[in-house]
PDB file of C-alpha atoms in Angstrom:
ATOM      1  CA  UNK A   1      59.576 -23.301 -43.227  1.00  0.00           C
ATOM      2  CA  UNK A   2      61.188 -20.974 -45.773  1.00  0.00           C
ATOM      3  CA  UNK A   3      58.268 -20.386 -48.128  1.00  0.00           C
ATOM      4  CA  UNK A   4      59.476 -16.841 -48.792  1.00  0.00           C
ATOM      5  CA  UNK A   5      62.974 -15.386 -48.715  1.00  0.00           C
ATOM      6  CA  UNK A   6      64.508 -11.939 -49.025  1.00  0.00           C
ATOM      7  CA  UNK A   7      67.467 -11.725 -51.378  1.00  0.00           C
ATOM      8  CA  UNK A   8      69.252  -8.343 -51.330  1.00  0.00           C
ATOM      9  CA  UNK A   9      71.543  -7.872 -54.307  1.00  0.00           C
ATOM     10  CA  UNK A  10      74.117  -5.415 -55.580  1.00  0.00           C
ATOM     11  CA  UNK A  11      74.261  -7.263 -58.929  1.00  0.00           C
ATOM     12  CA  UNK A  12      77.868  -8.228 -58.333  1.00  0.00           C
ATOM     13  CA  UNK A  13      79.638 -11.101 -60.048  1.00  0.00           C
ATOM     14  CA  UNK A  14      78.159 -14.008 -58.120  1.00  0.00           C
ATOM     15  CA  UNK A  15      74.706 -12.665 -57.240  1.00  0.00           C
ATOM     16  CA  UNK A  16      72.998 -14.471 -60.099  1.00  0.00           C
ATOM     17  CA  UNK A  17      74.764 -17.850 -59.622  1.00  0.00           C
ATOM     18  CA  UNK A  18      73.854 -17.728 -55.933  1.00  0.00           C
ATOM     19  CA  UNK A  19      70.247 -16.998 -56.835  1.00  0.00           C
ATOM     20  CA  UNK A  20      70.248 -20.038 -59.121  1.00  0.00           C
ATOM     21  CA  UNK A  21      71.518 -22.222 -56.281  1.00  0.00           C
ATOM     22  CA  UNK A  22      68.486 -21.251 -54.183  1.00  0.00           C
ATOM     23  CA  UNK A  23      65.932 -22.610 -56.631  1.00  0.00           C
ATOM     24  CA  UNK A  24      66.336 -26.135 -55.201  1.00  0.00           C
ATOM     25  CA  UNK A  25      64.574 -24.805 -52.091  1.00  0.00           C
ATOM     26  CA  UNK A  26      61.340 -25.221 -54.059  1.00  0.00           C
ATOM     27  CA  UNK A  27      61.315 -28.873 -53.050  1.00  0.00           C
ATOM     28  CA  UNK A  28      61.453 -27.716 -49.416  1.00  0.00           C
ATOM     29  CA  UNK A  29      58.537 -25.328 -49.792  1.00  0.00           C
ATOM     30  CA  UNK A  30      59.973 -22.128 -51.276  1.00  0.00           C
ATOM     31  CA  UNK A  31      57.265 -20.254 -53.163  1.00  0.00           C
ATOM     32  CA  UNK A  32      58.361 -16.612 -53.353  1.00  0.00           C
ATOM     33  CA  UNK A  33      61.575 -14.595 -53.525  1.00  0.00           C
ATOM     34  CA  UNK A  34      61.728 -10.886 -52.766  1.00  0.00           C
ATOM     35  CA  UNK A  35      64.555  -9.271 -54.731  1.00  0.00           C
ATOM     36  CA  UNK A  36      65.810  -6.105 -53.056  1.00  0.00           C
ATOM     37  CA  UNK A  37      68.168  -3.428 -54.307  1.00  0.00           C
ATOM     38  CA  UNK A  38      69.041  -0.621 -51.920  1.00  0.00           C
ATOM     39  CA  UNK A  39      70.337   2.709 -53.182  1.00  0.00           C
ATOM     40  CA  UNK A  40      72.941   3.548 -50.558  1.00  0.00           C
ATOM     41  CA  UNK A  41      72.180   7.044 -49.283  1.00  0.00           C
ATOM     42  CA  UNK A  42      75.643   7.358 -47.760  1.00  0.00           C
ATOM     43  CA  UNK A  43      77.335   6.574 -51.083  1.00  0.00           C
ATOM     44  CA  UNK A  44      75.047   9.095 -52.813  1.00  0.00           C
ATOM     45  CA  UNK A  45      75.899  11.720 -50.195  1.00  0.00           C
ATOM     46  CA  UNK A  46      79.657  11.287 -50.617  1.00  0.00           C
ATOM     47  CA  UNK A  47      79.349  11.304 -54.395  1.00  0.00           C
ATOM     48  CA  UNK A  48      77.501  14.614 -54.277  1.00  0.00           C
ATOM     49  CA  UNK A  49      80.027  16.012 -51.780  1.00  0.00           C
ATOM     50  CA  UNK A  50      82.773  15.103 -54.235  1.00  0.00           C
ATOM     51  CA  UNK A  51      80.983  16.932 -57.002  1.00  0.00           C
ATOM     52  CA  UNK A  52      80.080  13.801 -58.943  1.00  0.00           C
ATOM     53  CA  UNK A  53      76.786  13.820 -60.864  1.00  0.00           C
ATOM     54  CA  UNK A  54      74.104  11.587 -59.336  1.00  0.00           C
ATOM     55  CA  UNK A  55      70.916  10.690 -61.193  1.00  0.00           C
ATOM     56  CA  UNK A  56      68.661   8.687 -58.848  1.00  0.00           C
ATOM     57  CA  UNK A  57      66.132   7.895 -61.560  1.00  0.00           C
ATOM     58  CA  UNK A  58      68.861   6.536 -63.794  1.00  0.00           C
ATOM     59  CA  UNK A  59      70.118   4.354 -60.933  1.00  0.00           C
ATOM     60  CA  UNK A  60      66.596   2.984 -60.433  1.00  0.00           C
ATOM     61  CA  UNK A  61      66.187   2.345 -64.154  1.00  0.00           C
ATOM     62  CA  UNK A  62      69.517   0.509 -64.312  1.00  0.00           C
ATOM     63  CA  UNK A  63      68.564  -1.614 -61.288  1.00  0.00           C
ATOM     64  CA  UNK A  64      65.213  -2.515 -62.877  1.00  0.00           C
ATOM     65  CA  UNK A  65      66.961  -3.586 -66.077  1.00  0.00           C
ATOM     66  CA  UNK A  66      69.422  -5.765 -64.183  1.00  0.00           C
ATOM     67  CA  UNK A  67      66.599  -7.338 -62.183  1.00  0.00           C
ATOM     68  CA  UNK A  68      64.873  -8.455 -65.359  1.00  0.00           C
ATOM     69  CA  UNK A  69      67.291 -11.373 -65.862  1.00  0.00           C
ATOM     70  CA  UNK A  70      66.729 -12.471 -62.265  1.00  0.00           C
ATOM     71  CA  UNK A  71      62.977 -12.072 -62.627  1.00  0.00           C
ATOM     72  CA  UNK A  72      62.775 -14.055 -65.863  1.00  0.00           C
ATOM     73  CA  UNK A  73      64.858 -16.900 -64.452  1.00  0.00           C
ATOM     74  CA  UNK A  74      62.798 -17.268 -61.285  1.00  0.00           C
ATOM     75  CA  UNK A  75      59.503 -17.110 -63.163  1.00  0.00           C
ATOM     76  CA  UNK A  76      60.753 -19.769 -65.578  1.00  0.00           C
ATOM     77  CA  UNK A  77      61.210 -21.945 -62.491  1.00  0.00           C
ATOM     78  CA  UNK A  78      57.634 -21.243 -61.411  1.00  0.00           C
ATOM     79  CA  UNK A  79      58.547 -19.080 -58.432  1.00  0.00           C
ATOM     80  CA  UNK A  80      56.672 -15.926 -57.473  1.00  0.00           C
ATOM     81  CA  UNK A  81      58.898 -12.851 -57.471  1.00  0.00           C
ATOM     82  CA  UNK A  82      58.593  -9.396 -56.005  1.00  0.00           C
ATOM     83  CA  UNK A  83      61.155  -6.735 -56.908  1.00  0.00           C
ATOM     84  CA  UNK A  84      61.793  -3.768 -54.643  1.00  0.00           C
ATOM     85  CA  UNK A  85      64.097  -0.783 -54.971  1.00  0.00           C
ATOM     86  CA  UNK A  86      64.517   1.376 -51.888  1.00  0.00           C
ATOM     87  CA  UNK A  87      66.966   3.994 -50.686  1.00  0.00           C
ATOM     88  CA  UNK A  88      68.507   4.586 -47.269  1.00  0.00           C
ATOM     89  CA  UNK A  89      71.126   2.973 -45.068  1.00  0.00           C
ATOM     90  CA  UNK A  90      71.647  -0.439 -46.626  1.00  0.00           C
ATOM     91  CA  UNK A  91      71.620  -2.583 -43.478  1.00  0.00           C
ATOM     92  CA  UNK A  92      68.573  -0.832 -42.044  1.00  0.00           C
ATOM     93  CA  UNK A  93      66.682  -1.164 -45.326  1.00  0.00           C
ATOM     94  CA  UNK A  94      67.388  -4.900 -45.562  1.00  0.00           C
ATOM     95  CA  UNK A  95      66.270  -5.526 -41.981  1.00  0.00           C
ATOM     96  CA  UNK A  96      63.186  -3.315 -42.361  1.00  0.00           C
ATOM     97  CA  UNK A  97      62.133  -4.895 -45.661  1.00  0.00           C
ATOM     98  CA  UNK A  98      62.511  -8.375 -44.170  1.00  0.00           C
ATOM     99  CA  UNK A  99      60.105  -7.371 -41.414  1.00  0.00           C
ATOM    100  CA  UNK A 100      57.744  -5.610 -43.809  1.00  0.00           C
ATOM    101  CA  UNK A 101      57.603  -8.604 -46.151  1.00  0.00           C
ATOM    102  CA  UNK A 102      57.347 -11.044 -43.231  1.00  0.00           C
ATOM    103  CA  UNK A 103      60.030 -13.349 -44.641  1.00  0.00           C
ATOM    104  CA  UNK A 104      61.364 -16.236 -42.536  1.00  0.00           C
ATOM    105  CA  UNK A 105      64.863 -16.111 -44.109  1.00  0.00           C
ATOM    106  CA  UNK A 106      67.351 -13.544 -45.398  1.00  0.00           C
ATOM    107  CA  UNK A 107      70.002 -14.696 -47.871  1.00  0.00           C
ATOM    108  CA  UNK A 108      73.127 -12.574 -48.037  1.00  0.00           C
ATOM    109  CA  UNK A 109      76.874 -12.986 -47.996  1.00  0.00           C
ATOM    110  CA  UNK A 110      80.339 -12.224 -49.162  1.00  0.00           C
ATOM    111  CA  UNK A 111      80.833 -13.713 -52.605  1.00  0.00           C
ATOM    112  CA  UNK A 112      84.582 -13.465 -53.071  1.00  0.00           C
ATOM    113  CA  UNK A 113      87.526 -13.644 -50.731  1.00  0.00           C
ATOM    114  CA  UNK A 114      91.135 -12.962 -51.632  1.00  0.00           C
ATOM    115  CA  UNK A 115      94.095 -14.205 -49.619  1.00  0.00           C
ATOM    116  CA  UNK A 116      94.811 -10.718 -48.265  1.00  0.00           C
ATOM    117  CA  UNK A 117      91.325 -10.322 -46.783  1.00  0.00           C
ATOM    118  CA  UNK A 118      91.097 -10.719 -43.025  1.00  0.00           C
ATOM    119  CA  UNK A 119      87.420 -11.627 -42.893  1.00  0.00           C
ATOM    120  CA  UNK A 120      84.993 -13.441 -45.151  1.00  0.00           C
ATOM    121  CA  UNK A 121      81.975 -11.225 -44.565  1.00  0.00           C
ATOM    122  CA  UNK A 122      81.641  -7.562 -45.395  1.00  0.00           C
ATOM    123  CA  UNK A 123      80.176  -4.751 -43.355  1.00  0.00           C
ATOM    124  CA  UNK A 124      76.693  -5.077 -44.874  1.00  0.00           C
ATOM    125  CA  UNK A 125      76.365  -8.780 -44.104  1.00  0.00           C
ATOM    126  CA  UNK A 126      77.872  -8.315 -40.663  1.00  0.00           C
ATOM    127  CA  UNK A 127      75.400  -5.528 -39.954  1.00  0.00           C
ATOM    128  CA  UNK A 128      72.411  -7.584 -41.109  1.00  0.00           C
ATOM    129  CA  UNK A 129      73.469 -10.555 -38.966  1.00  0.00           C
ATOM    130  CA  UNK A 130      73.779  -8.308 -35.923  1.00  0.00           C
ATOM    131  CA  UNK A 131      70.540  -6.385 -36.398  1.00  0.00           C
ATOM    132  CA  UNK A 132      68.114  -8.977 -37.706  1.00  0.00           C
ATOM    133  CA  UNK A 133      66.403 -11.529 -35.490  1.00  0.00           C
ATOM    134  CA  UNK A 134      65.714 -13.830 -38.462  1.00  0.00           C
ATOM    135  CA  UNK A 135      67.641 -16.884 -39.655  1.00  0.00           C
ATOM    136  CA  UNK A 136      70.287 -15.741 -42.125  1.00  0.00           C
ATOM    137  CA  UNK A 137      71.969 -17.786 -44.831  1.00  0.00           C
ATOM    138  CA  UNK A 138      75.394 -16.299 -45.528  1.00  0.00           C
ATOM    139  CA  UNK A 139      76.664 -17.659 -48.819  1.00  0.00           C
ATOM    140  CA  UNK A 140      80.395 -17.949 -49.492  1.00  0.00           C
ATOM    141  CA  UNK A 141      80.017 -18.795 -53.169  1.00  0.00           C
ATOM    142  CA  UNK A 142      83.512 -18.125 -54.420  1.00  0.00           C
ATOM    143  CA  UNK A 143      86.841 -18.073 -52.620  1.00  0.00           C
ATOM    144  CA  UNK A 144      90.482 -17.911 -53.566  1.00  0.00           C
ATOM    145  CA  UNK A 145      92.672 -20.167 -51.411  1.00  0.00           C
ATOM    146  CA  UNK A 146      96.302 -21.176 -51.306  1.00  0.00           C
ATOM    147  CA  UNK A 147      96.462 -24.907 -52.054  1.00  0.00           C
ATOM    148  CA  UNK A 148      99.856 -26.611 -52.381  1.00  0.00           C
ATOM    149  CA  UNK A 149     101.518 -23.248 -52.937  1.00  0.00           C
ATOM    150  CA  UNK A 150      99.107 -22.129 -55.666  1.00  0.00           C
ATOM    151  CA  UNK A 151      96.206 -19.695 -55.627  1.00  0.00           C
ATOM    152  CA  UNK A 152      93.134 -21.763 -56.436  1.00  0.00           C
ATOM    153  CA  UNK A 153      89.574 -20.626 -57.128  1.00  0.00           C
ATOM    154  CA  UNK A 154      86.838 -22.655 -55.466  1.00  0.00           C
ATOM    155  CA  UNK A 155      83.102 -22.575 -56.091  1.00  0.00           C
ATOM    156  CA  UNK A 156      80.151 -24.011 -54.195  1.00  0.00           C
ATOM    157  CA  UNK A 157      77.160 -24.165 -56.554  1.00  0.00           C
ATOM    158  CA  UNK A 158      75.370 -26.800 -54.443  1.00  0.00           C
ATOM    159  CA  UNK A 159      74.832 -25.209 -51.044  1.00  0.00           C
ATOM    160  CA  UNK A 160      72.857 -28.105 -49.608  1.00  0.00           C
ATOM    161  CA  UNK A 161      75.055 -31.039 -50.580  1.00  0.00           C
ATOM    162  CA  UNK A 162      76.558 -31.823 -47.164  1.00  0.00           C
ATOM    163  CA  UNK A 163      75.563 -30.202 -43.864  1.00  0.00           C
ATOM    164  CA  UNK A 164      77.843 -29.768 -40.885  1.00  0.00           C
ATOM    165  CA  UNK A 165      75.679 -29.290 -37.818  1.00  0.00           C
ATOM    166  CA  UNK A 166      77.636 -27.834 -34.911  1.00  0.00           C
ATOM    167  CA  UNK A 167      75.984 -28.310 -31.537  1.00  0.00           C
ATOM    168  CA  UNK A 168      76.839 -27.331 -27.964  1.00  0.00           C
ATOM    169  CA  UNK A 169      73.640 -28.967 -26.620  1.00  0.00           C
ATOM    170  CA  UNK A 170      72.132 -25.540 -25.873  1.00  0.00           C
ATOM    171  CA  UNK A 171      68.593 -24.424 -26.654  1.00  0.00           C
ATOM    172  CA  UNK A 172      70.062 -22.384 -29.513  1.00  0.00           C
ATOM    173  CA  UNK A 173      71.534 -25.524 -31.092  1.00  0.00           C
ATOM    174  CA  UNK A 174      68.237 -27.334 -30.570  1.00  0.00           C
ATOM    175  CA  UNK A 175      66.467 -24.534 -32.419  1.00  0.00           C
ATOM    176  CA  UNK A 176      68.890 -24.867 -35.326  1.00  0.00           C
ATOM    177  CA  UNK A 177      68.383 -28.648 -35.427  1.00  0.00           C
ATOM    178  CA  UNK A 178      64.725 -28.128 -36.351  1.00  0.00           C
ATOM    179  CA  UNK A 179      65.931 -26.936 -39.767  1.00  0.00           C
ATOM    180  CA  UNK A 180      67.537 -30.268 -40.662  1.00  0.00           C
ATOM    181  CA  UNK A 181      64.345 -31.801 -42.164  1.00  0.00           C
ATOM    182  CA  UNK A 182      63.985 -28.661 -44.289  1.00  0.00           C
ATOM    183  CA  UNK A 183      67.558 -29.018 -45.554  1.00  0.00           C
ATOM    184  CA  UNK A 184      66.915 -32.682 -46.322  1.00  0.00           C
ATOM    185  CA  UNK A 185      63.921 -31.699 -48.426  1.00  0.00           C
ATOM    186  CA  UNK A 186      66.148 -29.156 -50.193  1.00  0.00           C
ATOM    187  CA  UNK A 187      68.418 -32.001 -51.309  1.00  0.00           C
ATOM    188  CA  UNK A 188      70.920 -32.502 -48.476  1.00  0.00           C
ATOM    189  CA  UNK A 189      71.695 -36.177 -47.908  1.00  0.00           C
ATOM    190  CA  UNK A 190      74.848 -36.138 -45.785  1.00  0.00           C
ATOM    191  CA  UNK A 191      75.135 -34.705 -42.283  1.00  0.00           C
ATOM    192  CA  UNK A 192      78.202 -34.297 -40.107  1.00  0.00           C
ATOM    193  CA  UNK A 193      77.552 -33.673 -36.407  1.00  0.00           C
ATOM    194  CA  UNK A 194      80.294 -31.909 -34.479  1.00  0.00           C
ATOM    195  CA  UNK A 195      80.504 -31.197 -30.766  1.00  0.00           C
ATOM    196  CA  UNK A 196      83.587 -29.467 -29.403  1.00  0.00           C
ATOM    197  CA  UNK A 197      83.850 -30.738 -25.848  1.00  0.00           C
ATOM    198  CA  UNK A 198      84.504 -28.095 -23.212  1.00  0.00           C
ATOM    199  CA  UNK A 199      82.703 -29.663 -20.255  1.00  0.00           C
ATOM    200  CA  UNK A 200      80.864 -32.836 -19.287  1.00  0.00           C
ATOM    201  CA  UNK A 201      82.218 -36.364 -19.455  1.00  0.00           C
ATOM    202  CA  UNK A 202      83.283 -38.026 -22.699  1.00  0.00           C
ATOM    203  CA  UNK A 203      80.781 -40.808 -22.092  1.00  0.00           C
ATOM    204  CA  UNK A 204      77.919 -38.355 -21.582  1.00  0.00           C
ATOM    205  CA  UNK A 205      78.751 -36.431 -24.765  1.00  0.00           C
ATOM    206  CA  UNK A 206      79.136 -39.598 -26.825  1.00  0.00           C
ATOM    207  CA  UNK A 207      75.726 -40.751 -25.627  1.00  0.00           C
ATOM    208  CA  UNK A 208      74.165 -37.477 -26.761  1.00  0.00           C
ATOM    209  CA  UNK A 209      75.940 -37.666 -30.118  1.00  0.00           C
ATOM    210  CA  UNK A 210      74.711 -41.214 -30.716  1.00  0.00           C
ATOM    211  CA  UNK A 211      71.116 -40.227 -29.925  1.00  0.00           C
ATOM    212  CA  UNK A 212      71.371 -37.228 -32.251  1.00  0.00           C
ATOM    213  CA  UNK A 213      72.907 -39.389 -34.991  1.00  0.00           C
ATOM    214  CA  UNK A 214      69.964 -41.798 -34.795  1.00  0.00           C
ATOM    215  CA  UNK A 215      67.504 -38.903 -34.864  1.00  0.00           C
ATOM    216  CA  UNK A 216      68.974 -37.501 -38.094  1.00  0.00           C
ATOM    217  CA  UNK A 217      69.229 -40.962 -39.660  1.00  0.00           C
ATOM    218  CA  UNK A 218      65.485 -41.345 -39.174  1.00  0.00           C
ATOM    219  CA  UNK A 219      65.025 -38.254 -41.360  1.00  0.00           C
ATOM    220  CA  UNK A 220      67.063 -39.976 -44.069  1.00  0.00           C
ATOM    221  CA  UNK A 221      70.539 -38.496 -43.658  1.00  0.00           C
ATOM    222  CA  UNK A 222      73.750 -40.452 -43.943  1.00  0.00           C
ATOM    223  CA  UNK A 223      75.326 -39.296 -40.662  1.00  0.00           C
ATOM    224  CA  UNK A 224      78.744 -39.224 -39.060  1.00  0.00           C
ATOM    225  CA  UNK A 225      79.293 -37.770 -35.589  1.00  0.00           C
ATOM    226  CA  UNK A 226      82.470 -36.422 -34.031  1.00  0.00           C
ATOM    227  CA  UNK A 227      83.503 -35.432 -30.529  1.00  0.00           C
ATOM    228  CA  UNK A 228      86.524 -33.158 -30.705  1.00  0.00           C
ATOM    229  CA  UNK A 229      88.593 -30.950 -28.410  1.00  0.00           C
ATOM    230  CA  UNK A 230      89.955 -27.457 -28.898  1.00  0.00           C
ATOM    231  CA  UNK A 231      88.798 -23.912 -29.460  1.00  0.00           C
ATOM    232  CA  UNK A 232      85.210 -24.296 -30.725  1.00  0.00           C
ATOM    233  CA  UNK A 233      85.173 -21.858 -33.645  1.00  0.00           C
ATOM    234  CA  UNK A 234      88.555 -23.023 -34.959  1.00  0.00           C
ATOM    235  CA  UNK A 235      87.647 -26.691 -34.711  1.00  0.00           C
ATOM    236  CA  UNK A 236      84.280 -26.151 -36.432  1.00  0.00           C
ATOM    237  CA  UNK A 237      85.936 -24.241 -39.280  1.00  0.00           C
ATOM    238  CA  UNK A 238      88.732 -26.783 -39.675  1.00  0.00           C
ATOM    239  CA  UNK A 239      86.385 -29.750 -39.532  1.00  0.00           C
ATOM    240  CA  UNK A 240      84.015 -28.205 -42.085  1.00  0.00           C
ATOM    241  CA  UNK A 241      86.952 -27.837 -44.462  1.00  0.00           C
ATOM    242  CA  UNK A 242      88.278 -31.324 -43.694  1.00  0.00           C
ATOM    243  CA  UNK A 243      84.854 -32.887 -44.350  1.00  0.00           C
ATOM    244  CA  UNK A 244      84.238 -30.669 -47.386  1.00  0.00           C
ATOM    245  CA  UNK A 245      80.897 -29.517 -45.970  1.00  0.00           C
ATOM    246  CA  UNK A 246      78.901 -27.230 -48.234  1.00  0.00           C
ATOM    247  CA  UNK A 247      77.000 -25.581 -45.369  1.00  0.00           C
ATOM    248  CA  UNK A 248      77.490 -25.064 -41.633  1.00  0.00           C
ATOM    249  CA  UNK A 249      74.317 -24.958 -39.531  1.00  0.00           C
ATOM    250  CA  UNK A 250      74.543 -23.249 -36.156  1.00  0.00           C
ATOM    251  CA  UNK A 251      72.354 -21.712 -33.505  1.00  0.00           C
ATOM    252  CA  UNK A 252      73.046 -18.265 -32.151  1.00  0.00           C
ATOM    253  CA  UNK A 253      71.945 -16.389 -29.042  1.00  0.00           C
ATOM    254  CA  UNK A 254      70.474 -13.260 -30.663  1.00  0.00           C
ATOM    255  CA  UNK A 255      70.647 -10.063 -28.637  1.00  0.00           C
ATOM    256  CA  UNK A 256      67.901  -8.137 -30.423  1.00  0.00           C
ATOM    257  CA  UNK A 257      67.906  -5.304 -32.927  1.00  0.00           C
ATOM    258  CA  UNK A 258      70.043  -2.986 -30.828  1.00  0.00           C
ATOM    259  CA  UNK A 259      72.931  -5.121 -29.595  1.00  0.00           C
ATOM    260  CA  UNK A 260      73.047  -7.715 -32.375  1.00  0.00           C
ATOM    261  CA  UNK A 261      74.891 -10.918 -31.582  1.00  0.00           C
ATOM    262  CA  UNK A 262      77.548 -11.100 -28.923  1.00  0.00           C
ATOM    263  CA  UNK A 263      80.883  -9.924 -30.252  1.00  0.00           C
ATOM    264  CA  UNK A 264      83.350 -12.785 -30.091  1.00  0.00           C
ATOM    265  CA  UNK A 265      80.712 -15.504 -29.965  1.00  0.00           C
ATOM    266  CA  UNK A 266      81.469 -18.850 -31.607  1.00  0.00           C
ATOM    267  CA  UNK A 267      78.804 -18.347 -34.281  1.00  0.00           C
ATOM    268  CA  UNK A 268      80.095 -14.902 -35.193  1.00  0.00           C
ATOM    269  CA  UNK A 269      83.659 -16.130 -35.535  1.00  0.00           C
ATOM    270  CA  UNK A 270      82.610 -19.091 -37.672  1.00  0.00           C
ATOM    271  CA  UNK A 271      80.617 -16.720 -39.833  1.00  0.00           C
ATOM    272  CA  UNK A 272      83.578 -14.391 -40.251  1.00  0.00           C
ATOM    273  CA  UNK A 273      86.412 -16.819 -40.805  1.00  0.00           C
ATOM    274  CA  UNK A 274      84.916 -19.901 -42.431  1.00  0.00           C
ATOM    275  CA  UNK A 275      85.148 -20.357 -46.181  1.00  0.00           C
ATOM    276  CA  UNK A 276      81.902 -22.370 -46.066  1.00  0.00           C
ATOM    277  CA  UNK A 277      78.371 -21.037 -46.332  1.00  0.00           C
ATOM    278  CA  UNK A 278      76.715 -20.664 -42.941  1.00  0.00           C
ATOM    279  CA  UNK A 279      73.057 -20.792 -41.864  1.00  0.00           C
ATOM    280  CA  UNK A 280      72.677 -18.958 -38.564  1.00  0.00           C
ATOM    281  CA  UNK A 281      69.472 -19.553 -36.615  1.00  0.00           C
ATOM    282  CA  UNK A 282      68.805 -17.085 -33.815  1.00  0.00           C
TER     283      UNK A 282
END
C-alpha cells in the first residue's frame, strides 16, 4: 500500500528520529523513501532584499551533506533511497514532487509544540494537507505539555503502537478503514474505535460498532469500541489522549488541489489541535 513515501525535511531537531520511526513500515511493504529538501524561494528573496548574502550552491552542498546521514541509515536498513533538492514555493514543490514520484504517501508534520502555540501544525504542513490529494501522515513527534502543573516533554518514537480509528460511517471513513491491515503489518496491535454520535439511534450505532470491532479483530487487533457524545473533533482529541493512542486514523473529504479540505472540518481540527500523530486519508 505504501511501498514508496515522500519525506520532505528541513533537517530540524526531530527530522531524523521521525525518519527512524518509519523504518518499521518495511514489514508493511515499504521499499523506497524519497528524501526532499526544498530551497524556499520566498526566504531567498527576502534575504536578498535585506542585503544578506545568499549562496545557492552552498545551500545545496550543505543539504547534500546533511542528507548523507539519512541516506546511510536507510541503506543500512536495506531501503532504496532517492534524494532530491529543489527550489520554489515549499508547499507547491512538495505536492509536485509527490505527483512526479508517484508516491502513495507523504510524511510531514510539526515536530515540536510549546504551550504558547495555538496550533500543532505549521503553515507548510497545513498547505500540503490542503493541496495534496494523497494520504498524509502528520507526525507530532515531540510536544511540551502542562502535566500536574509542570512543563513535561513527551515523545512518540513508536507511531504505530496503538491506533485510534475515528469513524462517522461515511464513505471517507470506510476508505480510511482499508489502511488498518497495513498498520497491523507495520506493528500496530491495539485499535480503539470511536464514533461520536450526532444522529441515528444508539442501538443502530452500537450494532455498527460491534460489527466493525469483529472485523478488526479478524485482522488480529485487540479492539475496544466506544460510542460517545459531544463535539466530534474535541471528543476524538480527548479520547486519543485518554487512551494514549499513538496515531489517529481518519478519512477526509478532499476538495482537490485548488480548494484543499473544507475549513472547519472535523479532520482539519483534529489535525490542528491534537497532540497525537494523524494519518489523513482523502
